Structures are given as C-alpha cells and as structure tokens.
C-alpha cells in the first residue's frame, strides 16, 4: 500500500568502534531529515535477540528475533532519543513542528496566511471570503475595488483530523485555538454595478478586480499588504467552455486534490466554466477539474443537449447502451443493490422509445427527468453482483458498456477454468513501499506472495495476468491501464501495511481490505473474512478507500494489506516462507469460494 512513513529529521551518531553499516543494531524508521506534526513517533528496528535494547535508558519490548517498534511522545521542537544495545549507541533527533499558524509579534501578518492565496474567478453576486493571521487585538480589513471588508477575530473551532486518522482509529475532531485568526466575507458586485469605471454587465466581459489589499492596524500604526491572489468577476454571457482532453478527467468536489473524487469525465466531455481557483476550473454541474486536463474552446456556447432514442446492442462479454447526444456532457454513475444509475447533466429528454431486449444482465431500464437539465437512467439488474463498466464518448454519442458475469465452468478439478484474474504486486523498482525492522522491503514480499498466488490460481485453471513479474518500476497509471486493457474478471492488488506516525506500530496488526466501487464490496468483505477465519489472522478491518488500484471500474478491484511490516511480531509471520505458501493457498481457495458464491 502507500507508504505512510513520511520523512523526519534524523541524525545517527555511532559511539562504538563498529561502523554503522556493519552494526547489528539497526533503526530503519524514522528516516533521515524528517519532520512530523504528530504527537508521537515510533521507531522500527532490530538488534540481536540477546541483551536489552534501551531507548533513553528504558528497556523496550522486542520480538523473538529481536525486532522492535515502540512509540514515544514528542514535544514541540527537537526531541533527542538515545538507543543502545550492548555497547552500541545511536542518537536520533526528531523534530515535531506545530500545525497551528505562528502568530507574529508586532505589526505584521503571519507568513502565507493571507487568503485567497491563488487567483480566483467567480460569478457576479457570489460570496468571496478572506482570512489572515495577525497579533490579537488588532484591527484587520480588506479593500477590493470599491469595497472594504472588515475581518473579525474568530472563535475557537474544531480541527478535523487527516484522512489517515481513520487508519489509527483516532479520527475525532479536536478543538483548535483561533487566536489571531481574522476572517470576513463579501458578495461580488451584481450586474449593473460599476467598479473602476467599468460596468458589471451580463453582456460584458469579465472584470479583473485585482489583488485584495489587506490592512492591519495595531496601537495606531497601520500597514497594507497585497494578497497573492487576484480576483476576477466572470461575465455570465461569455463564460468559457472547457473540453476534457484526458482519457478520464478527474472530477472533484473542490479545487484541490484534498477534495473527494467524483465519477471521472470521459474524454471529450464539454462543460461551461463557472469559476476558477488557481489551476482549477469549476464546471457548470458543480464539479471541479484541473485545467491541465482540459482545453478551452473559443467561441463555444454553453453545452446543452436533448436526448431522444436510446440504443442497445450486445458485444462480446457486455451489454452496450448508446445515448445519442448533440454534444458530450458531464455524467455521473451510482451503483446500488441490483441497480446501476447513470445521470446526464445539461440534458433534457425528448425520449419516446428505448430498445432493450431480454438481456442476461438487465431486467429493465427506467428513466426520469429529475430536474431541468438532468436526466437519470436506472438499470434494474438481474443479479446483485456487478462485473464492471466502461464509459466513453464515440463522437457525441455516450457509450456505456456493462460487463457480463464471467462464464464459470463446472469443473471440480479446475473450478477457475477460463477465468482471467489480474494480480498486482504492489510497488517495485524505486517504489519500495514500507520497510520491516531489518530493512526487508514491502515490494519484495509483495512480489514473492503474488508469484505463489499465481501458482495456486494456475492450478485452479485461472488465466493469470501480472502487472509486474520482477522488481521494476510500474506507475499507478500504467497499472490502471493494464486492468482496463486486460478486462479481468477481478483485480487484486497485493500489499503489506504500515502506519502514520501517530499509529501504534508495536500493537497494530492484521489483515486489511480496501475497496472503492460498489461492485468490489462483496469481494473485499468475502476475502477479508475468509483470510481471517482460515488463517486465524487478526482483522485490521475493511475500508472504503480512494486508492489508485481500487478505483478501476472495469472490474471488481480490491487491495489486500496482508499484514503489517511495522509490527515486530507480525513481521516474522510475514517473512516466513512456509506461512507465505499457506497464505497463497488460502487466497486461491478464497477466490474460488467467492466465485461460487456469486454464480
């Protein structure tokens, strides 16, 4: 899985006559030059099992082979840890940085605190908010064009944990001091208003209001500082039209990668740009997309379309639905229990006829105009398990391919006969993944177990495809492309786990399973429960997670975290070759049983 171990400030001082490279006392985490905002840190390492390992004079627990992963609290600033074992000594420095803004002393704004920090563009009448950090008891305001906005001190508010906090069970909000934080909002000028001699007109061009000027007054002294982002008012009559040029444009709920993903937009999708923030465009149906995945179509009018007949045809292994449109428009997908729902935006129905024969997958197709410019198609399915889908534009016709169930042959000796299964050994090449206490890398154990699993699946009759068969670099987009090209019945990504700094590496262990698209949920839960029960392994949990190898919609795709590299005791199980063979056999049996359960 993604390596959660992030960089920290680390200094090693070897005080014995033995060089560090040959020293049997080894610490593999924290790495060199690491900073963390976490309240604690764990140390992953190993030493010969004889004798004690002391950290700051206190003995620590170790596994049978001598591995360790204790956690220690951190104070703000530098933290020095001395690790000793039988005359050898390592000194490690970890620097904890504050995640609170630093309040400046005197007449100054905190560095980087003025927002908006990037250029933004909004429609007339929209709300725009400003913020700054300065000394308490100051007077703060913003001037923008002919408006002055007072920024007022803010009360305490909840600070949300990061998404990674769900992996440690510590995902509760905490109270954050807002001392020195000033905020205020205003609405941009309405059509007909004038600014700098220009009239905000529905028929006019966009108007650049420039950079907001932040003003700070303390004890009668005043400074003015420009913001880093310019603000522009868009003209509703001349909004730009963007076309998606990426194969699958990443649509999000907000203007950064911190925001959640929505249904990817097929290449060729067109939408009106109703807002801008930095390099992000807000599209007319509410999603945001990075401008680098689009191109502007000069002179285009806002894309709108009617839809009349809906076509249908069978292709090998799938049912293909064709939606003829006047222009490619944004779409979204929602999978439910025995339903598949496709929503078309900027679309109004003139539909009187749809052809759908008795289909092996679909029992009925319903549609409704849920709102002006929004048409929803609901496919009622004959079985709960869905096997993947593809969306694309063929010219201006939207093509949806719903995959059929694989042909599961009645072969007792080879129950997976004819079924294509994709295995993805995580990481590889320069991407090493997590590290065990002795430096053994996740990428290597991922590949070893994947090879063993391939042998088991081949014995069961499966056709097995691997994203890598040796230690090489394979990017995440390349892995996704292999899944989309190969169209396996299922895709399984093999990984081993680690934790963020705040995690309890010494005690956290077990099997974790990750899924994203609804069609993969059954496979994820079944495999998780099977491995936990068959092997008697601890359960770390089943997670919905937006991971690159769970996102492919072409097939049910899951990611398995088969144990923790960071847990000293579980690491011994992870690296035991006999246990790896048992694990591969259990995985093969679990996959076989799942296919039987969904026939």
XYZ file of C-alpha atoms in Angstrom:
599
model
C 0.000 0.000 0.000
C 1.029 3.656 0.001
C 3.998 4.140 2.310
C 2.632 6.191 5.192
C 6.075 6.557 6.746
C 6.858 10.173 5.996
C 10.243 11.936 6.018
C 11.652 13.109 9.766
C 14.940 14.926 10.929
C 17.232 12.022 11.821
C 20.853 12.034 12.988
C 22.827 8.855 13.701
C 25.884 9.013 15.949
C 27.769 5.753 16.306
C 29.815 5.866 19.507
C 31.269 2.358 19.352
C 34.226 1.358 17.221
C 31.901 -0.585 14.886
C 30.837 1.298 11.734
C 27.096 1.863 11.382
C 26.948 -0.068 8.101
C 28.026 -3.262 9.850
C 26.355 -2.592 13.195
C 23.888 -5.270 14.309
C 21.826 -2.524 15.961
C 19.650 -1.116 13.191
C 16.897 1.514 13.021
C 15.049 1.756 9.683
C 12.498 4.357 10.770
C 12.449 7.342 11.232
C 14.466 8.099 8.059
C 16.953 10.924 7.616
C 15.773 14.569 7.578
C 12.262 14.004 8.820
C 9.819 16.451 10.369
C 6.431 15.489 11.747
C 3.444 17.249 13.283
C 2.392 14.038 15.062
C 2.221 13.913 18.850
C 4.258 10.703 18.952
C 6.675 8.691 16.832
C 7.535 5.010 16.557
C 10.977 3.523 15.962
C 11.226 0.455 13.733
C 14.425 -1.510 14.054
C 16.203 -4.672 15.109
C 19.154 -5.977 17.089
C 20.417 -9.444 18.029
C 17.917 -11.006 20.458
C 20.475 -11.363 23.254
C 20.654 -8.434 25.664
C 18.361 -5.438 26.018
C 17.692 -2.528 23.721
C 17.245 0.707 25.662
C 15.716 3.923 24.375
C 16.523 6.881 26.609
C 17.503 4.399 29.287
C 14.248 2.408 29.241
C 14.121 -1.219 28.054
C 11.717 -1.864 25.168
C 9.746 -4.928 24.071
C 11.140 -6.989 21.226
C 10.009 -9.931 19.124
C 11.597 -13.372 19.276
C 14.069 -12.370 16.561
C 14.887 -9.064 18.219
C 12.687 -6.671 16.219
C 11.099 -3.630 17.881
C 8.654 -0.787 17.164
C 7.926 1.215 20.349
C 6.211 4.619 20.301
C 7.293 7.703 22.252
C 5.582 11.068 22.804
C 7.052 14.146 21.148
C 7.358 17.667 22.467
C 7.325 20.609 20.091
C 10.764 21.251 18.652
C 13.737 18.917 18.856
C 13.451 15.523 20.538
C 16.619 13.514 21.162
C 16.423 9.729 21.521
C 19.386 7.579 22.513
C 19.183 3.905 21.527
C 21.687 1.455 22.958
C 22.411 -2.263 22.684
C 25.456 -3.977 24.169
C 27.857 -1.092 23.864
C 26.481 0.330 20.645
C 24.698 3.651 20.648
C 22.569 5.546 18.151
C 21.326 9.085 18.720
C 18.243 10.079 16.752
C 16.767 13.571 16.528
C 13.088 14.002 15.651
C 11.660 17.487 15.218
C 7.977 17.999 15.895
C 6.520 21.045 14.143
C 3.286 22.733 15.101
C 0.277 22.517 12.803
C -1.017 25.789 14.283
C -0.272 29.049 12.439
C 2.540 31.018 14.049
C 1.200 34.308 15.379
C 3.610 37.147 14.546
C 4.740 39.648 17.132
C 4.119 43.274 16.265
C 2.828 44.904 13.108
C 2.860 42.034 10.603
C 0.723 39.335 9.050
C 1.757 35.703 9.522
C 3.712 34.448 6.551
C 1.455 32.742 3.979
C -1.724 33.422 5.965
C -3.482 35.766 3.525
C -6.262 34.080 1.549
C -7.347 33.695 -1.182
C -3.776 32.614 -1.905
C -4.397 31.838 -5.598
C -6.120 33.726 -8.414
C -9.873 33.149 -8.307
C -12.760 33.949 -10.657
C -16.409 33.921 -9.624
C -19.816 34.864 -10.996
C -21.340 38.240 -10.085
C -23.061 38.143 -6.697
C -21.093 35.151 -5.373
C -19.658 35.118 -1.865
C -15.890 35.524 -1.507
C -14.177 35.134 1.868
C -10.832 36.464 3.114
C -8.657 35.462 6.055
C -5.426 36.493 7.740
C -3.399 35.694 10.860
C -2.003 38.563 12.951
C -1.480 39.581 16.555
C -4.583 39.526 18.774
C -6.365 42.829 19.482
C -5.574 44.139 16.006
C -7.889 45.784 13.501
C -7.871 43.975 10.142
C -9.692 44.774 6.896
C -9.505 44.153 3.161
C -10.024 46.602 0.329
C -11.151 45.193 -3.020
C -12.068 47.623 -5.790
C -14.572 49.993 -4.150
C -15.415 47.674 -1.223
C -13.942 47.469 2.267
C -14.461 44.238 4.190
C -13.836 44.044 7.936
C -12.079 40.849 9.063
C -13.138 39.907 12.576
C -11.465 37.685 15.227
C -12.788 34.128 15.063
C -13.994 31.902 17.914
C -12.474 28.505 18.577
C -13.382 25.882 16.007
C -12.969 22.156 15.505
C -9.877 20.947 13.689
C -10.575 17.917 11.531
C -8.108 15.029 11.544
C -6.491 13.931 8.301
C -7.999 11.068 6.310
C -5.137 8.857 7.530
C -6.511 9.158 11.062
C -9.163 6.591 10.114
C -6.325 4.062 9.882
C -5.333 4.600 13.516
C -8.838 4.937 14.973
C -8.068 8.496 16.060
C -10.342 10.339 13.650
C -12.106 12.631 16.121
C -12.027 16.420 15.724
C -10.051 18.431 18.264
C -10.560 21.987 19.458
C -8.216 24.388 17.730
C -7.331 27.780 19.068
C -8.159 30.548 16.632
C -6.280 33.297 18.468
C -5.004 35.693 15.836
C -7.257 34.396 13.073
C -9.331 37.035 11.257
C -11.975 36.310 8.626
C -14.657 38.122 6.651
C -16.781 37.692 3.501
C -18.459 39.832 0.861
C -20.532 39.270 -2.259
C -19.030 40.232 -5.574
C -20.719 43.030 -7.473
C -24.086 42.333 -9.095
C -24.750 43.004 -12.817
C -25.296 46.717 -13.363
C -22.841 47.774 -10.655
C -19.775 49.751 -11.614
C -16.193 49.393 -10.487
C -13.135 51.344 -11.630
C -15.277 52.944 -14.329
C -16.412 49.560 -15.680
C -19.978 48.272 -15.510
C -20.582 44.677 -14.446
C -22.890 43.709 -17.308
C -24.481 40.418 -18.333
C -23.341 41.194 -21.873
C -19.887 42.476 -20.925
C -16.517 40.861 -20.457
C -15.009 39.549 -17.262
C -13.644 42.247 -14.956
C -10.384 41.872 -13.087
C -10.703 43.429 -9.636
C -7.018 42.849 -8.909
C -5.336 41.847 -5.683
C -7.149 42.490 -2.406
C -5.264 44.897 -0.148
C -5.034 43.674 3.461
C -4.740 46.395 6.113
C -3.525 45.817 9.681
C -3.682 48.405 12.479
C -2.152 47.965 15.948
C -1.794 50.793 18.504
C -2.445 53.442 15.897
C 0.120 52.105 13.431
C -1.027 50.674 10.067
C 0.484 48.538 7.321
C -1.018 47.462 3.997
C -0.072 44.237 2.228
C -1.417 42.923 -1.098
C -2.821 39.422 -1.271
C -1.148 36.891 -3.516
C -4.294 36.034 -5.486
C -6.140 38.237 -7.967
C -9.945 38.256 -8.075
C -11.955 38.377 -11.287
C -15.704 38.683 -11.942
C -16.850 36.473 -14.804
C -19.424 37.569 -17.354
C -22.423 35.165 -17.302
C -22.946 35.846 -21.019
C -19.401 34.954 -22.041
C -18.381 32.033 -19.872
C -15.599 29.839 -21.303
C -16.321 26.261 -22.349
C -13.828 23.535 -21.420
C -13.384 20.168 -23.107
C -11.821 17.222 -21.290
C -8.655 16.068 -23.096
C -7.560 13.422 -20.558
C -8.810 9.863 -21.086
C -10.697 10.146 -17.801
C -10.838 13.659 -16.391
C -10.624 13.661 -12.590
C -13.713 15.475 -11.274
C -13.605 16.567 -7.625
C -15.812 18.210 -5.013
C -13.440 21.173 -4.662
C -10.418 22.957 -6.182
C -7.537 20.771 -4.967
C -6.509 17.147 -4.653
C -7.616 17.293 -1.000
C -11.236 17.091 -2.198
C -13.096 13.875 -2.920
C -13.280 12.313 -6.376
C -16.497 12.137 -8.375
C -17.246 9.991 -11.429
C -14.409 10.543 -13.952
C -15.415 12.529 -17.038
C -14.897 10.700 -20.367
C -12.547 12.288 -22.878
C -14.450 14.816 -24.999
C -16.854 15.923 -22.243
C -17.745 19.604 -22.534
C -18.978 21.939 -19.792
C -19.176 25.641 -19.018
C -16.573 27.041 -16.625
C -18.399 28.930 -13.852
C -15.448 29.564 -11.555
C -11.665 29.369 -11.329
C -9.225 28.906 -8.464
C -5.554 28.650 -9.241
C -5.247 25.938 -11.909
C -8.720 24.509 -11.184
C -11.955 25.048 -13.115
C -15.425 24.801 -11.604
C -17.772 23.207 -14.131
C -21.447 24.066 -14.555
C -22.743 20.889 -12.870
C -20.741 21.624 -9.685
C -17.562 19.534 -10.033
C -14.018 20.913 -10.206
C -11.320 19.718 -12.617
C -7.658 20.587 -13.066
C -7.335 22.919 -16.059
C -4.394 20.829 -17.364
C -6.880 18.036 -18.135
C -8.939 20.352 -20.352
C -8.709 22.773 -23.248
C -10.784 25.921 -23.758
C -12.997 26.017 -26.880
C -13.051 29.664 -28.030
C -16.460 30.979 -29.057
C -18.402 27.927 -27.826
C -21.811 28.442 -26.267
C -22.749 26.642 -23.035
C -23.123 22.919 -23.917
C -26.756 21.779 -23.763
C -28.379 18.786 -25.389
C -31.624 16.901 -25.912
C -31.821 13.137 -25.843
C -34.370 11.112 -27.781
C -33.982 7.405 -28.503
C -31.587 5.219 -26.523
C -29.840 2.411 -28.418
C -28.847 -1.087 -27.342
C -26.615 -3.822 -28.635
C -24.774 -6.912 -27.424
C -20.995 -7.099 -27.739
C -18.784 -9.975 -26.584
C -18.968 -10.091 -22.792
C -21.021 -6.926 -22.349
C -24.253 -5.070 -22.970
C -23.637 -1.730 -24.661
C -26.088 1.162 -24.252
C -25.763 4.109 -26.638
C -27.075 7.576 -25.802
C -27.037 9.840 -28.903
C -26.440 13.468 -27.820
C -25.918 16.777 -29.592
C -22.747 17.452 -27.581
C -20.791 15.461 -24.988
C -21.982 16.472 -21.493
C -20.857 15.615 -17.940
C -22.112 12.358 -16.421
C -22.045 10.553 -13.086
C -22.532 6.933 -12.027
C -24.081 5.421 -8.917
C -24.112 1.683 -8.213
C -26.657 0.228 -5.816
C -28.072 -3.124 -4.798
C -29.118 -4.565 -8.181
C -29.176 -1.090 -9.780
C -26.826 0.944 -11.948
C -27.739 4.630 -12.319
C -26.344 6.968 -14.965
C -27.043 10.709 -14.727
C -26.580 13.067 -17.692
C -26.196 16.783 -16.918
C -27.097 19.753 -19.128
C -29.555 17.364 -20.801
C -33.319 17.442 -21.349
C -35.274 14.415 -22.501
C -37.368 14.140 -25.651
C -37.383 10.368 -25.264
C -40.287 8.324 -26.590
C -38.625 5.000 -27.358
C -35.872 2.804 -25.889
C -34.960 -0.647 -27.160
C -33.832 -3.214 -24.615
C -34.310 -6.907 -25.430
C -34.351 -9.655 -22.820
C -30.799 -9.223 -21.594
C -28.635 -11.535 -19.461
C -27.715 -8.579 -17.246
C -30.543 -6.026 -17.297
C -34.144 -6.725 -16.341
C -35.487 -3.202 -17.003
C -34.371 0.340 -17.794
C -36.199 3.257 -16.163
C -35.578 6.947 -16.770
C -36.771 10.286 -15.421
C -36.075 13.976 -15.786
C -35.123 14.636 -12.155
C -34.509 18.362 -12.681
C -34.173 20.821 -15.526
C -31.031 19.769 -17.393
C -30.655 16.478 -15.501
C -31.774 13.092 -16.811
C -31.344 9.909 -14.780
C -31.291 6.373 -16.230
C -31.663 3.468 -13.805
C -30.741 -0.034 -14.944
C -32.500 -2.675 -12.846
C -30.187 -5.699 -12.805
C -30.991 -9.394 -12.588
C -28.244 -10.117 -10.049
C -26.666 -8.130 -7.252
C -23.039 -8.704 -8.284
C -21.835 -6.262 -10.941
C -18.764 -7.052 -13.055
C -17.553 -3.675 -14.207
C -18.351 -0.976 -16.716
C -16.735 1.390 -19.188
C -17.856 4.872 -20.248
C -16.664 6.670 -23.363
C -17.769 9.154 -25.995
C -17.970 7.954 -29.581
C -18.215 11.357 -31.243
C -21.164 12.907 -29.411
C -22.723 9.543 -28.512
C -22.222 8.398 -24.940
C -21.441 4.676 -24.824
C -21.925 2.684 -21.624
C -20.668 -0.914 -21.631
C -21.926 -3.070 -18.736
C -19.854 -6.229 -18.411
C -21.489 -9.643 -18.120
C -20.586 -12.213 -15.483
C -17.677 -14.499 -16.464
C -18.511 -17.975 -17.693
C -17.848 -20.141 -14.632
C -17.413 -23.705 -15.866
C -18.486 -26.769 -13.870
C -15.023 -28.224 -13.405
C -14.312 -29.673 -9.985
C -10.574 -30.132 -10.568
C -10.140 -26.661 -12.040
C -13.020 -24.523 -10.732
C -11.474 -21.278 -12.057
C -11.063 -22.654 -15.578
C -11.227 -19.881 -18.180
C -11.493 -17.050 -15.629
C -8.995 -14.202 -16.054
C -7.616 -12.845 -12.777
C -5.244 -9.896 -12.551
C -2.649 -9.774 -9.760
C -0.874 -6.542 -8.951
C 2.253 -6.953 -6.783
C 2.370 -3.527 -5.125
C 5.306 -1.120 -5.537
C 8.532 -2.224 -7.274
C 11.681 -0.623 -8.616
C 12.299 2.754 -6.957
C 8.966 2.471 -5.108
C 9.968 0.231 -2.208
C 6.811 0.545 -0.099
C 7.028 0.024 3.648
C 10.082 -1.420 5.388
C 10.352 -4.128 8.023
C 12.518 -3.824 11.152
C 15.534 -5.409 9.454
C 15.175 -3.364 6.238
C 13.321 -6.039 4.231
C 11.146 -4.136 1.762
C 7.449 -4.452 1.094
C 7.946 -4.539 -2.688
C 9.877 -7.823 -2.333
C 7.364 -9.658 -0.167
C 4.518 -8.383 -2.383
C 6.161 -9.991 -5.396
C 7.014 -13.227 -3.570
C 3.437 -13.779 -2.389
C 1.971 -12.748 -5.766
C 4.119 -15.346 -7.521
C 2.988 -18.031 -5.062
C -0.640 -16.986 -5.540
C -0.239 -17.127 -9.319
C 0.905 -20.748 -8.998
C -2.166 -21.588 -6.925
C -4.546 -19.883 -9.369
C -2.970 -21.601 -12.362
C -3.502 -24.963 -10.645
C -7.169 -23.994 -10.271
C -7.426 -23.286 -14.006
C -7.356 -19.485 -13.959
C -5.768 -17.313 -16.614
C -3.471 -15.062 -14.562
C -2.142 -11.640 -15.604
C 0.505 -9.824 -13.518
C 1.220 -6.079 -13.622
C 4.874 -6.904 -12.894
C 6.806 -10.169 -12.677
C 10.096 -8.809 -11.352
C 11.498 -5.811 -9.482
C 10.698 -2.977 -11.877
C 9.004 0.416 -11.888
C 5.346 0.282 -12.909
C 3.488 3.543 -12.345
C -0.010 3.657 -10.921
C -1.498 4.904 -14.227
C 0.290 2.039 -16.022
C -1.219 -0.484 -13.597
C -4.675 1.001 -14.113
C -4.179 0.879 -17.888
C -3.283 -2.821 -17.695
C -6.531 -3.540 -15.828
C -8.573 -1.579 -18.365
C -6.861 -3.298 -21.285
C -6.973 -6.857 -19.928
C -10.566 -6.653 -18.589
C -10.077 -9.388 -15.965
C -12.975 -10.878 -14.050
C -11.410 -9.465 -10.863
C -8.285 -7.473 -9.960
C -6.381 -7.995 -6.702
C -3.524 -5.750 -5.582
C -1.171 -7.376 -3.060
C 0.363 -5.196 -0.335
C 1.633 -5.152 3.239
C 0.867 -2.369 5.654
C 2.438 0.307 7.832
C 1.088 3.256 9.836
C 1.218 7.043 10.064
C 3.436 8.461 12.838
C 0.577 8.654 15.352
C -0.118 4.927 14.962
C 0.732 2.221 17.465
C 3.191 0.200 15.360
C 4.044 -2.162 18.209
C 0.471 -3.427 18.650
C -1.357 -2.786 15.350
C -1.532 -5.892 13.157
C -3.806 -7.954 10.956
C -5.393 -8.223 7.527
C -6.885 -5.088 5.980
C -9.021 -4.987 2.822
C -9.777 -1.935 0.681
C -12.449 -1.299 -1.959
C -13.860 1.747 -3.782
C -16.509 0.889 -6.389
C -19.645 -0.818 -5.084
C -19.096 -3.778 -7.415
C -15.942 -4.677 -5.388
C -17.577 -4.626 -1.946
C -18.684 -8.263 -1.923
C -15.233 -9.484 -2.995
C -13.496 -7.326 -0.368
C -15.669 -8.476 2.546
C -15.597 -12.143 1.481
C -11.809 -12.281 1.068
C -11.241 -10.438 4.320
C -13.439 -12.767 6.346
C -12.037 -15.852 4.597
C -8.400 -14.981 5.343
C -9.101 -14.024 8.952
C -11.047 -17.237 9.555
C -8.925 -19.673 7.532
C -5.545 -18.497 8.806
C -6.587 -17.286 12.236
C -5.133 -13.858 11.493
C -6.186 -10.678 13.298
C -8.626 -8.368 11.493
C -7.414 -4.834 10.876
C -10.659 -4.005 9.065
C -12.462 -3.449 5.766
C -12.135 0.082 4.365
C -13.749 2.076 1.574
C -10.690 3.893 0.264
C -9.897 6.026 -2.742
C -6.752 4.171 -3.828
C -5.388 4.017 -7.375
C -5.712 0.218 -7.518
C -9.259 0.157 -6.088
C -10.575 2.833 -8.474
C -10.624 0.942 -11.802
C -14.291 0.399 -12.719
C -13.581 -2.120 -15.493
C -13.633 -4.999 -12.989
C -14.223 -5.570 -9.263
C -10.892 -4.311 -7.900
C -9.666 -4.737 -4.324
C -6.425 -4.094 -2.490
C -5.306 -6.521 0.227
C -2.998 -5.479 3.068
C -1.921 -8.933 4.247
C -0.114 -7.875 7.431
C 1.981 -5.108 8.972
C 5.624 -4.641 8.045
C 5.865 -2.280 11.034
C 4.689 -4.814 13.659
C 7.721 -6.685 15.080
C 5.867 -9.937 15.789
C 3.686 -10.000 12.669
C 6.729 -9.215 10.527
C 8.129 -12.621 11.459
C 4.938 -14.251 10.114
C 5.037 -12.040 7.002
C 8.553 -13.185 6.083
C 8.167 -16.885 6.943
C 8.315 -18.760 3.614
C 6.118 -21.601 4.845
C 3.490 -19.133 6.061
C 3.659 -17.351 2.698
C 2.771 -20.633 0.970
C -0.156 -21.184 3.356
C -1.295 -17.621 2.680
C -1.151 -18.074 -1.110
C -3.138 -21.315 -0.840
C -5.779 -19.624 1.354
C -6.025 -16.728 -1.110
C -6.587 -19.124 -4.001
C -9.238 -21.035 -2.039
C -10.953 -17.802 -1.008
C -11.128 -16.531 -4.583
C -12.595 -19.874 -5.698
C -15.223 -19.827 -2.964
C -16.202 -16.233 -3.785
C -16.817 -17.077 -7.444
C -19.024 -19.968 -6.330
C -20.971 -17.667 -4.020
C -21.872 -15.156 -6.757
C -22.840 -17.591 -9.543
